[in-house]
CSV table of C-alpha atoms in Angstrom, one decimal:
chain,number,residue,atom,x,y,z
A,1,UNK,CA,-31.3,-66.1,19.5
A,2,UNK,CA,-30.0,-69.0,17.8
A,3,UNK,CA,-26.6,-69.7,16.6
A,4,UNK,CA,-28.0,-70.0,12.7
A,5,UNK,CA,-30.7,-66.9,13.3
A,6,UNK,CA,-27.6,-64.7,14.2
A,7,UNK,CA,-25.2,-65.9,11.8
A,8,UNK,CA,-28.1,-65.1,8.9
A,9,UNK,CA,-28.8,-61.9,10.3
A,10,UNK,CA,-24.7,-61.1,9.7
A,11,UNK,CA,-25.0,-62.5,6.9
A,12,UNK,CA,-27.7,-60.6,5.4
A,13,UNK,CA,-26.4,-57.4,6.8
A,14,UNK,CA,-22.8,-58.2,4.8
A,15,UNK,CA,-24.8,-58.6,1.7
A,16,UNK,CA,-26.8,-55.3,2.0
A,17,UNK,CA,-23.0,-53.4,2.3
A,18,UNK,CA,-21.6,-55.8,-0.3
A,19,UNK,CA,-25.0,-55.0,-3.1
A,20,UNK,CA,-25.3,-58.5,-3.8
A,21,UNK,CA,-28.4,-59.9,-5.8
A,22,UNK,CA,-31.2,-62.0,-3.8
A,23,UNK,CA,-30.4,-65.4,-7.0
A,24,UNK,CA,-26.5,-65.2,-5.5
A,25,UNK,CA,-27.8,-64.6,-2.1
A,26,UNK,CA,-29.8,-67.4,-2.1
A,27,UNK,CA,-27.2,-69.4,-3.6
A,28,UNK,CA,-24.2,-68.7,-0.9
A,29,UNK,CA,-26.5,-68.9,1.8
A,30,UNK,CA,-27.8,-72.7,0.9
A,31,UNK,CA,-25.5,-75.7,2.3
A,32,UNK,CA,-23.8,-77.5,-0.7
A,33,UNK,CA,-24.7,-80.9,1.0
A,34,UNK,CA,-26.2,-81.5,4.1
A,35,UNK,CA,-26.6,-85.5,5.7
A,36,UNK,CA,-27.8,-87.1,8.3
A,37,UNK,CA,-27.5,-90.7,9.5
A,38,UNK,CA,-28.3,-93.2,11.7
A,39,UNK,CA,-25.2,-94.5,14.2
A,40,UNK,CA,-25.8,-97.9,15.8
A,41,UNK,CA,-23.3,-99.5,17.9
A,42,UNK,CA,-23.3,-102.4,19.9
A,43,UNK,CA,-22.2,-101.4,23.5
A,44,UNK,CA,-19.8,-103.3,26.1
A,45,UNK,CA,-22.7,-104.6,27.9
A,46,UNK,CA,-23.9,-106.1,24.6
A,47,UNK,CA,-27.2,-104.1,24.2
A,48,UNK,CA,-27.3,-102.0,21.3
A,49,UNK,CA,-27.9,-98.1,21.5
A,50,UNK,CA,-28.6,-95.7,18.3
A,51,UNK,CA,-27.4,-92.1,17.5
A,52,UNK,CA,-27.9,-89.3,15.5
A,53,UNK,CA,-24.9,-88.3,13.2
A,54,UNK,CA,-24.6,-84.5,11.2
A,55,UNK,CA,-22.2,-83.4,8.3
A,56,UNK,CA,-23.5,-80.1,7.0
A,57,UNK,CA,-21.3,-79.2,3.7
A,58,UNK,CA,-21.6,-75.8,2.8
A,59,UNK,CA,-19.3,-73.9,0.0
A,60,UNK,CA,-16.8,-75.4,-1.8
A,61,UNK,CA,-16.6,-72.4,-4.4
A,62,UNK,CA,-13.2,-71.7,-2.9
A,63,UNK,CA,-12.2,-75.3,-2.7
A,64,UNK,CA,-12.8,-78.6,-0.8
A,65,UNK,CA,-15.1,-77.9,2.9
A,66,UNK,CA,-13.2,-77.5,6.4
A,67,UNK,CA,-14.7,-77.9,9.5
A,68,UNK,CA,-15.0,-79.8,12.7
A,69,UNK,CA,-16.7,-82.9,14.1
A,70,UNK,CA,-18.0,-82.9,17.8
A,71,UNK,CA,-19.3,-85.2,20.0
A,72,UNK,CA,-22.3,-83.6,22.3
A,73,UNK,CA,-25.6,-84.0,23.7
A,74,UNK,CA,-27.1,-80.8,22.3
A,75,UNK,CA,-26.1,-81.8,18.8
A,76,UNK,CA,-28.7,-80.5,16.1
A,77,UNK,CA,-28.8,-80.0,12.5
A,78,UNK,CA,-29.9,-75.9,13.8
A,79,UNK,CA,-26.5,-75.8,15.2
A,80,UNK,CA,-24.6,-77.7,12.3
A,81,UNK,CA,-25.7,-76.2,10.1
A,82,UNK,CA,-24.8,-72.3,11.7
A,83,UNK,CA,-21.1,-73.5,12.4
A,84,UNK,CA,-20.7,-75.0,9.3
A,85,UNK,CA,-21.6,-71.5,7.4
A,86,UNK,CA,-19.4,-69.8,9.9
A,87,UNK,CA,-16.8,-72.0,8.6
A,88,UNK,CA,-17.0,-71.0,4.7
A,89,UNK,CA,-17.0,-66.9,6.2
A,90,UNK,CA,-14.0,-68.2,8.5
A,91,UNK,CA,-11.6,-69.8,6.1
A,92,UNK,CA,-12.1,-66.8,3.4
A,93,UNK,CA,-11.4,-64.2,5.8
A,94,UNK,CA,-8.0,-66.0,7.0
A,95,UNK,CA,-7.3,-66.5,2.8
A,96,UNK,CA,-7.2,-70.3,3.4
A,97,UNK,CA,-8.2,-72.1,-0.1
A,98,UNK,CA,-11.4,-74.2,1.9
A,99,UNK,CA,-15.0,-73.8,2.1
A,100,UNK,CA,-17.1,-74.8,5.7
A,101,UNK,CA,-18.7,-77.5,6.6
A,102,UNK,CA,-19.5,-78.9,10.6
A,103,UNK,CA,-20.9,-82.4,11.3
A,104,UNK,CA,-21.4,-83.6,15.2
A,105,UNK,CA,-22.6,-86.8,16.7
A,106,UNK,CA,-25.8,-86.3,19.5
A,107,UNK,CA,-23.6,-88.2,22.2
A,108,UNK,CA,-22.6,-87.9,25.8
A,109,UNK,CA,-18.9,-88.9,25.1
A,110,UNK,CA,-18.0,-88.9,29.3
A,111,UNK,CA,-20.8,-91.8,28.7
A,112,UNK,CA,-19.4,-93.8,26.4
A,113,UNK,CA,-16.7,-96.2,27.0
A,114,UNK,CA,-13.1,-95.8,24.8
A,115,UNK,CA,-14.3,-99.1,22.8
A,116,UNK,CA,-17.8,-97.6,22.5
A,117,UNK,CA,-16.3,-94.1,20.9
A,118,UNK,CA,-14.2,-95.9,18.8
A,119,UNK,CA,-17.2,-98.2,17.1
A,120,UNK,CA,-19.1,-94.9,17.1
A,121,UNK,CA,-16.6,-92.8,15.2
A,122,UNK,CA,-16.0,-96.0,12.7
A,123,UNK,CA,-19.9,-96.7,12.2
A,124,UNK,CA,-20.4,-92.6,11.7
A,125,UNK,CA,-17.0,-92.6,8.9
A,126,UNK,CA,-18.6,-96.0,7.1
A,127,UNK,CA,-21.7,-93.2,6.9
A,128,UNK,CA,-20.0,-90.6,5.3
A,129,UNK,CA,-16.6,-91.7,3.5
A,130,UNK,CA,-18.3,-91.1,0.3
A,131,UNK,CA,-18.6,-88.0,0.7
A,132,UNK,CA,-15.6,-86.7,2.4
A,133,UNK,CA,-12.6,-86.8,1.2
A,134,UNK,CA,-8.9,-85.0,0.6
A,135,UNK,CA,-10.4,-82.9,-2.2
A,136,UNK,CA,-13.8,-82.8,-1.0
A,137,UNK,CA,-14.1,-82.6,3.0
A,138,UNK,CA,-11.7,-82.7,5.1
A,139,UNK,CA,-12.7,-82.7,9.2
A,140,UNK,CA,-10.8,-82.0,12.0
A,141,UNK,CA,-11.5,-82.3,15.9
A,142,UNK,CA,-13.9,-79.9,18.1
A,143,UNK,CA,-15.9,-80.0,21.1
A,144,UNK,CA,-15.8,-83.6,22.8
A,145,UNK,CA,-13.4,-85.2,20.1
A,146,UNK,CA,-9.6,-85.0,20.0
A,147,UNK,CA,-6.6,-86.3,17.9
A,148,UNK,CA,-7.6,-90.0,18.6
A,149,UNK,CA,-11.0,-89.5,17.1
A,150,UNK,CA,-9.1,-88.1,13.8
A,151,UNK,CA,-6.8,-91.8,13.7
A,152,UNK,CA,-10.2,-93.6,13.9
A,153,UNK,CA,-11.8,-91.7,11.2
A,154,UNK,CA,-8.2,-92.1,9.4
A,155,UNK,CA,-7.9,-95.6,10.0
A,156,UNK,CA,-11.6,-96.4,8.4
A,157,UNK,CA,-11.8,-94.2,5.8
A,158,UNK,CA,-8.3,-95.7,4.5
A,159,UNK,CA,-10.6,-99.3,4.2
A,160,UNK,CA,-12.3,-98.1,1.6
A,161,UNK,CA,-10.0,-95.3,0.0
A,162,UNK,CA,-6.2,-96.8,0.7
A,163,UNK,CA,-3.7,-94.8,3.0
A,164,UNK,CA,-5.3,-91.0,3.1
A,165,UNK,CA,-3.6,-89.4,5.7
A,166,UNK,CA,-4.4,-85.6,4.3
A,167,UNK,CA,-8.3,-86.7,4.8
A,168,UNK,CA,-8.2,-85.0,8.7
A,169,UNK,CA,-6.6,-83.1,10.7
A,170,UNK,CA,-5.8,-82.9,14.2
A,171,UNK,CA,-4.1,-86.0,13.9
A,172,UNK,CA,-1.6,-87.4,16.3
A,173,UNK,CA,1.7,-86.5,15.3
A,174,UNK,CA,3.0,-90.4,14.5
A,175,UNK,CA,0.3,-90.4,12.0
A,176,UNK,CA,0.9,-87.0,9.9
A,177,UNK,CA,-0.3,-84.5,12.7
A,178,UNK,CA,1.4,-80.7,12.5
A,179,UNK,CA,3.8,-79.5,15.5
A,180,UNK,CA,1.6,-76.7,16.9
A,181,UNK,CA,-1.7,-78.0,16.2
A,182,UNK,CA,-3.5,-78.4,19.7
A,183,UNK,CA,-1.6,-75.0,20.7
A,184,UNK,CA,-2.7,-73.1,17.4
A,185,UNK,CA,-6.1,-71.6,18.4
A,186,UNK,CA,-5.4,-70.5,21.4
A,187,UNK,CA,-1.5,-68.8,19.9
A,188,UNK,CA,-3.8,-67.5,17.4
A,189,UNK,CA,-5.6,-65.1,20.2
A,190,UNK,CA,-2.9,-64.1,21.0
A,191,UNK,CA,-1.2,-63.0,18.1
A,192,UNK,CA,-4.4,-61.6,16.6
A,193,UNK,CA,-4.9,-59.6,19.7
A,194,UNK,CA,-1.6,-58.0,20.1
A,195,UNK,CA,-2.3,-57.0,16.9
A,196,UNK,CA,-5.6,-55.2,18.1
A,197,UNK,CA,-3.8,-53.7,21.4
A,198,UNK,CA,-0.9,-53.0,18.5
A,199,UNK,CA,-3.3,-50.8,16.5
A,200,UNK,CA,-4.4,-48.5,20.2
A,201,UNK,CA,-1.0,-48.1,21.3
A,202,UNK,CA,-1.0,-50.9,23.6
A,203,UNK,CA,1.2,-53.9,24.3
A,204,UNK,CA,-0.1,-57.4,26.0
A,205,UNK,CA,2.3,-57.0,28.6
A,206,UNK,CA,0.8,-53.9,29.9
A,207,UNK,CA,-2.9,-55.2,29.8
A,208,UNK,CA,-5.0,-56.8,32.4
A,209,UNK,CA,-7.1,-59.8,31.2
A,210,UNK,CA,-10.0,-62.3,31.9
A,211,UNK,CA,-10.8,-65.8,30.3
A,212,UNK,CA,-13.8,-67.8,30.8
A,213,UNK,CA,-13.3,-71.1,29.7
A,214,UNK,CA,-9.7,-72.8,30.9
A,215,UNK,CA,-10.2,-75.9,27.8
A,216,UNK,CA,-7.4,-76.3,25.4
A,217,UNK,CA,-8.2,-72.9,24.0
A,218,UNK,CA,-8.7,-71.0,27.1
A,219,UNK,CA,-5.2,-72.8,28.7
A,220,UNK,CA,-3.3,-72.3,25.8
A,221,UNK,CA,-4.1,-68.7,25.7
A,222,UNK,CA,-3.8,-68.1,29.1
A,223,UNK,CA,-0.2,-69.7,28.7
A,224,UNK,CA,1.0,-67.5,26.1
A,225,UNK,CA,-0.6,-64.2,27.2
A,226,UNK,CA,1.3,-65.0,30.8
A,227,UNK,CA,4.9,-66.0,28.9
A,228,UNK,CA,3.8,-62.7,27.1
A,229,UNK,CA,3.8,-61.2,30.2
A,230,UNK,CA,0.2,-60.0,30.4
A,231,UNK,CA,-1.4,-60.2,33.5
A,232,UNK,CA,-4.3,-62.6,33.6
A,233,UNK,CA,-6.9,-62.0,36.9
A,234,UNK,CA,-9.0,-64.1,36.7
A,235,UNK,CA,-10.1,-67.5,34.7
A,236,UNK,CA,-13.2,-70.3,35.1
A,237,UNK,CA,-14.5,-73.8,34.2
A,238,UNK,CA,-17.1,-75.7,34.5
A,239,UNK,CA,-15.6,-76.4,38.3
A,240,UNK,CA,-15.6,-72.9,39.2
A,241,UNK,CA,-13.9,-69.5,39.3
A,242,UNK,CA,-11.0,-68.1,40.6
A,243,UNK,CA,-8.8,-64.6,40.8
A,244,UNK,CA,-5.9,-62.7,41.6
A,245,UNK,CA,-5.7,-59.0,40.9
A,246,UNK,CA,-2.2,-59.5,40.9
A,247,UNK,CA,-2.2,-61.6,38.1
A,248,UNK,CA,-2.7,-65.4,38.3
A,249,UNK,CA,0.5,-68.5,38.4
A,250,UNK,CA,-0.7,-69.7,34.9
A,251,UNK,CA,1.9,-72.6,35.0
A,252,UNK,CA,1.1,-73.4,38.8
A,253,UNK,CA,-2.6,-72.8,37.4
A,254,UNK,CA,-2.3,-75.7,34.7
A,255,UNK,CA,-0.3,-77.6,36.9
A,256,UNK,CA,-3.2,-77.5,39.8
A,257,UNK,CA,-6.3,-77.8,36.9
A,258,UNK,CA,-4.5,-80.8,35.4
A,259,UNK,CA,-4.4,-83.2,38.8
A,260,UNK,CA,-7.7,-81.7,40.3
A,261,UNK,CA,-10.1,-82.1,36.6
A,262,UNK,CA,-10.5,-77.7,37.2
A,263,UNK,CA,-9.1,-74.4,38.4
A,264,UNK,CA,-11.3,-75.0,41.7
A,265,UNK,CA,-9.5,-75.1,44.8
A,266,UNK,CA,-6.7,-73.0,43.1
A,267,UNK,CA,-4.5,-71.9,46.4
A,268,UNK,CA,-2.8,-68.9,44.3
A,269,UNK,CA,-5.9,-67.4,43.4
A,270,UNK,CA,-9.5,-66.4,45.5
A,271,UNK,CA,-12.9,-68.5,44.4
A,272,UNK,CA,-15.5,-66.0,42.5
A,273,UNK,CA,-19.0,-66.5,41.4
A,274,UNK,CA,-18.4,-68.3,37.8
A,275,UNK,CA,-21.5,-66.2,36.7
A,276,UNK,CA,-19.5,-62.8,37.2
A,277,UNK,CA,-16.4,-63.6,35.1
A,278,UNK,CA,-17.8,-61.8,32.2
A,279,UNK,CA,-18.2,-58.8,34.4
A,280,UNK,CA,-15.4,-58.7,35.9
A,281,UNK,CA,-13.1,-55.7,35.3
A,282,UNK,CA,-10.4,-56.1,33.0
A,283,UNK,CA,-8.8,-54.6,29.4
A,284,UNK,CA,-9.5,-57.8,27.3
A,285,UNK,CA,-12.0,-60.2,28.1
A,286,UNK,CA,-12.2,-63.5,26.2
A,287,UNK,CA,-15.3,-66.1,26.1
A,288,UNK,CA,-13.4,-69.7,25.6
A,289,UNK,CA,-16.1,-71.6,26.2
A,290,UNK,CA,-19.4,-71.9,25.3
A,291,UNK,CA,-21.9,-69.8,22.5
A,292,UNK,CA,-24.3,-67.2,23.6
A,293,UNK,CA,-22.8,-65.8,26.8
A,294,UNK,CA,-22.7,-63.0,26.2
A,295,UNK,CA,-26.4,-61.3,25.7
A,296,UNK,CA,-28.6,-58.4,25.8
A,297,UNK,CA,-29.0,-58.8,29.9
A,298,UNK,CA,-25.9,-59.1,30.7
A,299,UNK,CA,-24.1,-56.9,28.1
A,300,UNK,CA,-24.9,-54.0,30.4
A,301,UNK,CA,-22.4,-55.0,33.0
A,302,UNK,CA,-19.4,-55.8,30.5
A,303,UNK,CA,-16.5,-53.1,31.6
A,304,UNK,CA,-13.8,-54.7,29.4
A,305,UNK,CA,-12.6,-52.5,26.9
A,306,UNK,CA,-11.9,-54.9,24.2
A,307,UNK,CA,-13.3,-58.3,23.8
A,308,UNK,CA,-11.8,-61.0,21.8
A,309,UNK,CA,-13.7,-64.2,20.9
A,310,UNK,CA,-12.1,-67.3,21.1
A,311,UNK,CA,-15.4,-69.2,21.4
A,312,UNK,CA,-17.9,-69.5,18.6
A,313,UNK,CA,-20.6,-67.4,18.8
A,314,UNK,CA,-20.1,-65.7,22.3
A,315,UNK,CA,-22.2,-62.6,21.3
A,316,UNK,CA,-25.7,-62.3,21.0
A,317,UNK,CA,-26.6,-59.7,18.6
A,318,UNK,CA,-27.8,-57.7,21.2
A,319,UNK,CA,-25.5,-57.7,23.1
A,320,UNK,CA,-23.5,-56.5,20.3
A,321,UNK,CA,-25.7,-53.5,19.8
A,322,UNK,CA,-24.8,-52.4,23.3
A,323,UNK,CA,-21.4,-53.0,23.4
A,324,UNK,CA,-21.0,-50.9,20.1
A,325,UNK,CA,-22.9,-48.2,22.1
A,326,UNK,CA,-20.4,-48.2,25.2
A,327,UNK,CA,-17.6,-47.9,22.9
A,328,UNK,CA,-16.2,-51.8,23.9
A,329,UNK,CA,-14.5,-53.2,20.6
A,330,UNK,CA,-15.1,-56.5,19.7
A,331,UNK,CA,-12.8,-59.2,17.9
A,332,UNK,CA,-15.0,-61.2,16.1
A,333,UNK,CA,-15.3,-64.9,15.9
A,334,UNK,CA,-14.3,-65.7,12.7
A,335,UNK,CA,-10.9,-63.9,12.8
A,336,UNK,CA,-10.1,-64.3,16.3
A,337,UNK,CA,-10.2,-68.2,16.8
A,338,UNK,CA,-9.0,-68.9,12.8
A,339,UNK,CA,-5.5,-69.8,14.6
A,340,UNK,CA,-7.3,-73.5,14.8
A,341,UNK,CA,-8.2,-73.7,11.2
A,342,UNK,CA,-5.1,-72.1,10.1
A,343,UNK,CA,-2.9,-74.8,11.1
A,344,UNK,CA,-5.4,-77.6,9.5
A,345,UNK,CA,-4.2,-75.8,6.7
A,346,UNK,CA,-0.5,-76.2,7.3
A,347,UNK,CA,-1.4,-79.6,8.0
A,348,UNK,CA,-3.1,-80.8,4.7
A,349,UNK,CA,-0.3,-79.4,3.1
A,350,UNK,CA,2.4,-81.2,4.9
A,351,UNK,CA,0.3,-84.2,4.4
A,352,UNK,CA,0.2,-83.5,0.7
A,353,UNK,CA,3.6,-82.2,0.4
A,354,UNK,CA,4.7,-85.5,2.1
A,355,UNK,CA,7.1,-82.9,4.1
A,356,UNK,CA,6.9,-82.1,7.8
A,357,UNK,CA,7.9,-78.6,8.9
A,358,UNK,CA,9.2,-77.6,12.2
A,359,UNK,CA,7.1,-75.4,15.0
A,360,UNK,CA,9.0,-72.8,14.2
A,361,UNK,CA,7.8,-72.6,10.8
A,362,UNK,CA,4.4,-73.7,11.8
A,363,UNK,CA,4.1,-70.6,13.9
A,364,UNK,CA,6.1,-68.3,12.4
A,365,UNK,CA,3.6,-69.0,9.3
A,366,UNK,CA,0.5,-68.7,11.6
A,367,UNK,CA,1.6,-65.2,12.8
A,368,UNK,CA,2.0,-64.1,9.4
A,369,UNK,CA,-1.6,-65.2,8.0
A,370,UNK,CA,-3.4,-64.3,11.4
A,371,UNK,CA,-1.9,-61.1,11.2
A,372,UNK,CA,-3.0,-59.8,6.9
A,373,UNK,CA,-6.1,-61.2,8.2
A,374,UNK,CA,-6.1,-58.9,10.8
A,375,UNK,CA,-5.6,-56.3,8.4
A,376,UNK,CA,-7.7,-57.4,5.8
A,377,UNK,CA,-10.6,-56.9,7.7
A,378,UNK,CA,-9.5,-53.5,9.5
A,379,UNK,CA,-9.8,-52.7,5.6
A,380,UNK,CA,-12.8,-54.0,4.7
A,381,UNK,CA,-13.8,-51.9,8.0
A,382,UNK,CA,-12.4,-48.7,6.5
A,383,UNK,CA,-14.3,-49.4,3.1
A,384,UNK,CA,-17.9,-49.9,4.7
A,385,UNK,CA,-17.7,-48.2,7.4
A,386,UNK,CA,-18.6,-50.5,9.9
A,387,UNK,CA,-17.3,-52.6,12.4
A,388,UNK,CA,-15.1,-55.6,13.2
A,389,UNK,CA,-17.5,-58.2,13.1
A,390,UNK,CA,-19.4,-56.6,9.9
A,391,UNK,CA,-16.0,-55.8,8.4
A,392,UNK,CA,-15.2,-59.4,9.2
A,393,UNK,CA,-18.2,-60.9,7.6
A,394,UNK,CA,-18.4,-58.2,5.0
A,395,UNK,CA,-15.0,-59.7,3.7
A,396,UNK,CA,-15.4,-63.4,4.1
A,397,UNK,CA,-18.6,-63.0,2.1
A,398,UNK,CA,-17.5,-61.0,-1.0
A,399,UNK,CA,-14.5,-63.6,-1.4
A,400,UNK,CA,-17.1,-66.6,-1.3
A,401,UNK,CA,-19.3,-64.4,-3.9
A,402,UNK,CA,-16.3,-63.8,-6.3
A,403,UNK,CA,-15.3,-66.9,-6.3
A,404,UNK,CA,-19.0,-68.3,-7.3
A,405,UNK,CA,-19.4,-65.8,-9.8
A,406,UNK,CA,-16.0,-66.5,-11.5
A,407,UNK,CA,-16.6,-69.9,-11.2
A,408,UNK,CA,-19.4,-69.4,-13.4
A,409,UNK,CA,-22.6,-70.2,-10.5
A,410,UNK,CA,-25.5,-69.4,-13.1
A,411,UNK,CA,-24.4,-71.9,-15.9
């Protein structure tokens, strides 16, 4: 199923529960803005190549659009346009005063030379900078772009609008970047699922746990769930696969991925099949990698107990179905990797503010909204009936509504 089919179908299902009529439907499911432009560069051997550049704008009913850009082959406005609405659900069920929005590039970026990014990412932001904005759009990095990406876009976009440092995030740090940025996704995990464990009686340190995916998410999770003393077993890239039922090094681990480009050839740990990660037994399993991994043929095998997405979109709807009949709880997308989006916040508000806090704050203040979340949505669970991911969407999607009603929609 695709990303946008499933994240309708949740959609739809939240506004059964919620009563909602078909006129506001209609209206919250529609993106706000959505844009698509031509990116041609001139490359380093002097030919000139063309690409394809996405910003889907969804909701601003709650105020100006979040979301990331990526740089990626499989790019598509399908795509876009389903993270992007996943965004607007996203940033109301952390409380953060944003709407969603997702743009991408259809690039290789291990193709492309520095220089060649660079024109790319200026040419895509001479596109667009009408239409983003401090108060309007604010993006931030994702797949294939980093902090350096966010000082291009920074850089041109001040041409036109003067010295805008609040218009991205995931900036380096010398130019307005938060403390605890790159870290905050993957912190987030972990603070959102000790307060899962929290709610069954356990602790992280007395859990067994698996992560596919060992990217700045995956790493950074797998960090703090070992100084947390949980007992990762095993963990996988796209180099391979390895595990220790003991419990893996994570330091020696990032250490060892770090100088070889992957966890592959990990001496601590014994080489598995990548394709059995998901299978493998554990208490927690968490996808932090790609979308869709996790599906009706090989939901069957699954013997986690809880599963906690860092990834978008992991979980088929299928395989959902199954897992709800085997009794394996799942930590939905939107509230499990918010830690990411979170921080943007803290960011643009620094940046606003013109006044830096301190990683103690920045965390200490991620904990805190990760955690109501948490229990906003265990609520929302306990009014409808229903589980995480409905209670989840079911709450994202009545704040969005409120907000477009009181904001006077039909006027």
């Amino acid at each position: 199923m695709r990303p946008l089919e499933a994240t309708n179908r949740y959609f739809r299902q939240a506004v059964k529960i919620l009563g909602i009529d078909s006129k506001l439907e209609r209206s919250l499911l529609i993106p706000f803005r959505e844009i698509k432009v031509e990116c041609t560069i001139p490359k380093d051997d002097g030919t000139l190549q063309s690409f394809v550049g996405f910003r889907v704008q969804h909701d601003n009913s709650r105020g100006p659009m979040k979301g990331g850009i990526r740089y990626h082959p499989e790019v598509d406005p399908d795509e876009v346009n389903a993270l992007a609405q996943l965004m607007t659900w996203k940033t109301a069920v952390a409380k953060l005063p944003y709407g969603g929005a997702k743009g991408g590039i259809g690039c290789n970026p291990r193709d492309l030379s520095i220089h060649e990014l660079e024109r790319l990412t200026r040419v895509f932001t001479q596109k667009i900078h009408d239409v983003i904005g401090v108060r309007t759009d604010i993006p931030a990095p994702d797949m294939g772009t980093n902090a350096q990406t966010m000082a291009w876009i920074l850089d041109e976009y001040s041409k036109f609008h003067g010295y805008s440092p609040a218009v991205v995030t995931g900036k380096p740090l010398d130019l307005g970047g938060s403390v605890g940025r790159e870290a905050a996704t993957g912190r987030g995990v972990v603070y959102v699922t000790e307060a899962l464990l929290a709610d069954h009686g356990k602790s992280l340190s007395n859990q067994t746990f698996v992560i596919q995916g060992f990217g700045n998410v995956g790493h950074h999770t797998a960090q703090f769930l070992f100084e947390a003393k949980g007992r990762v077993k095993a963990v996988s890239d796209i180099t391979g696969a390895i595990k220790n039922d003991a419990g893996l090094d994570i330091p020696a681990l990032m250490k060892h991925a770090r100088a070889n480009g992957g966890v592959r050839g990990f001496p601590l740990g014994d080489p598995i099949d990548p394709s059995s990660i998901l299978m493998e037994d554990c208490d927690v399993l968490i996808p932090a990698a790609l979308g869709g991994v996790l599906n009706g043929e090989n939901a069957k095998d699954v013997k986690a107990r809880f599963i906690v997405e860092a990834a978008n979109h992991p979980t088929e709807p299928e395989a959902d179905e199954i897992f709800a009949k085997k009794g394996i709880i799942v930590l939905p997308d939107i509230l499990a990797n918010s830690g990411g989006v979170t921080v943007s916040y803290f960011e643009w508000v620094q940046n606003n503010q013109g006044f830096m806090w301190d990683e103690g704050k920045v965390n200490m203040e991620l904990q805190r909204y990760i955690t109501n979340a948490y229990r906003s949505v265990k609520e929302s669970c306990k009014t409808h009936n229903c589980s995480l991911r409905m209670g989840a969407f079911t709450l994202g999607v009545h704040r969005v509504a409120r907000a477009t009603v009181l904001r006077g929609w039909e006027a």
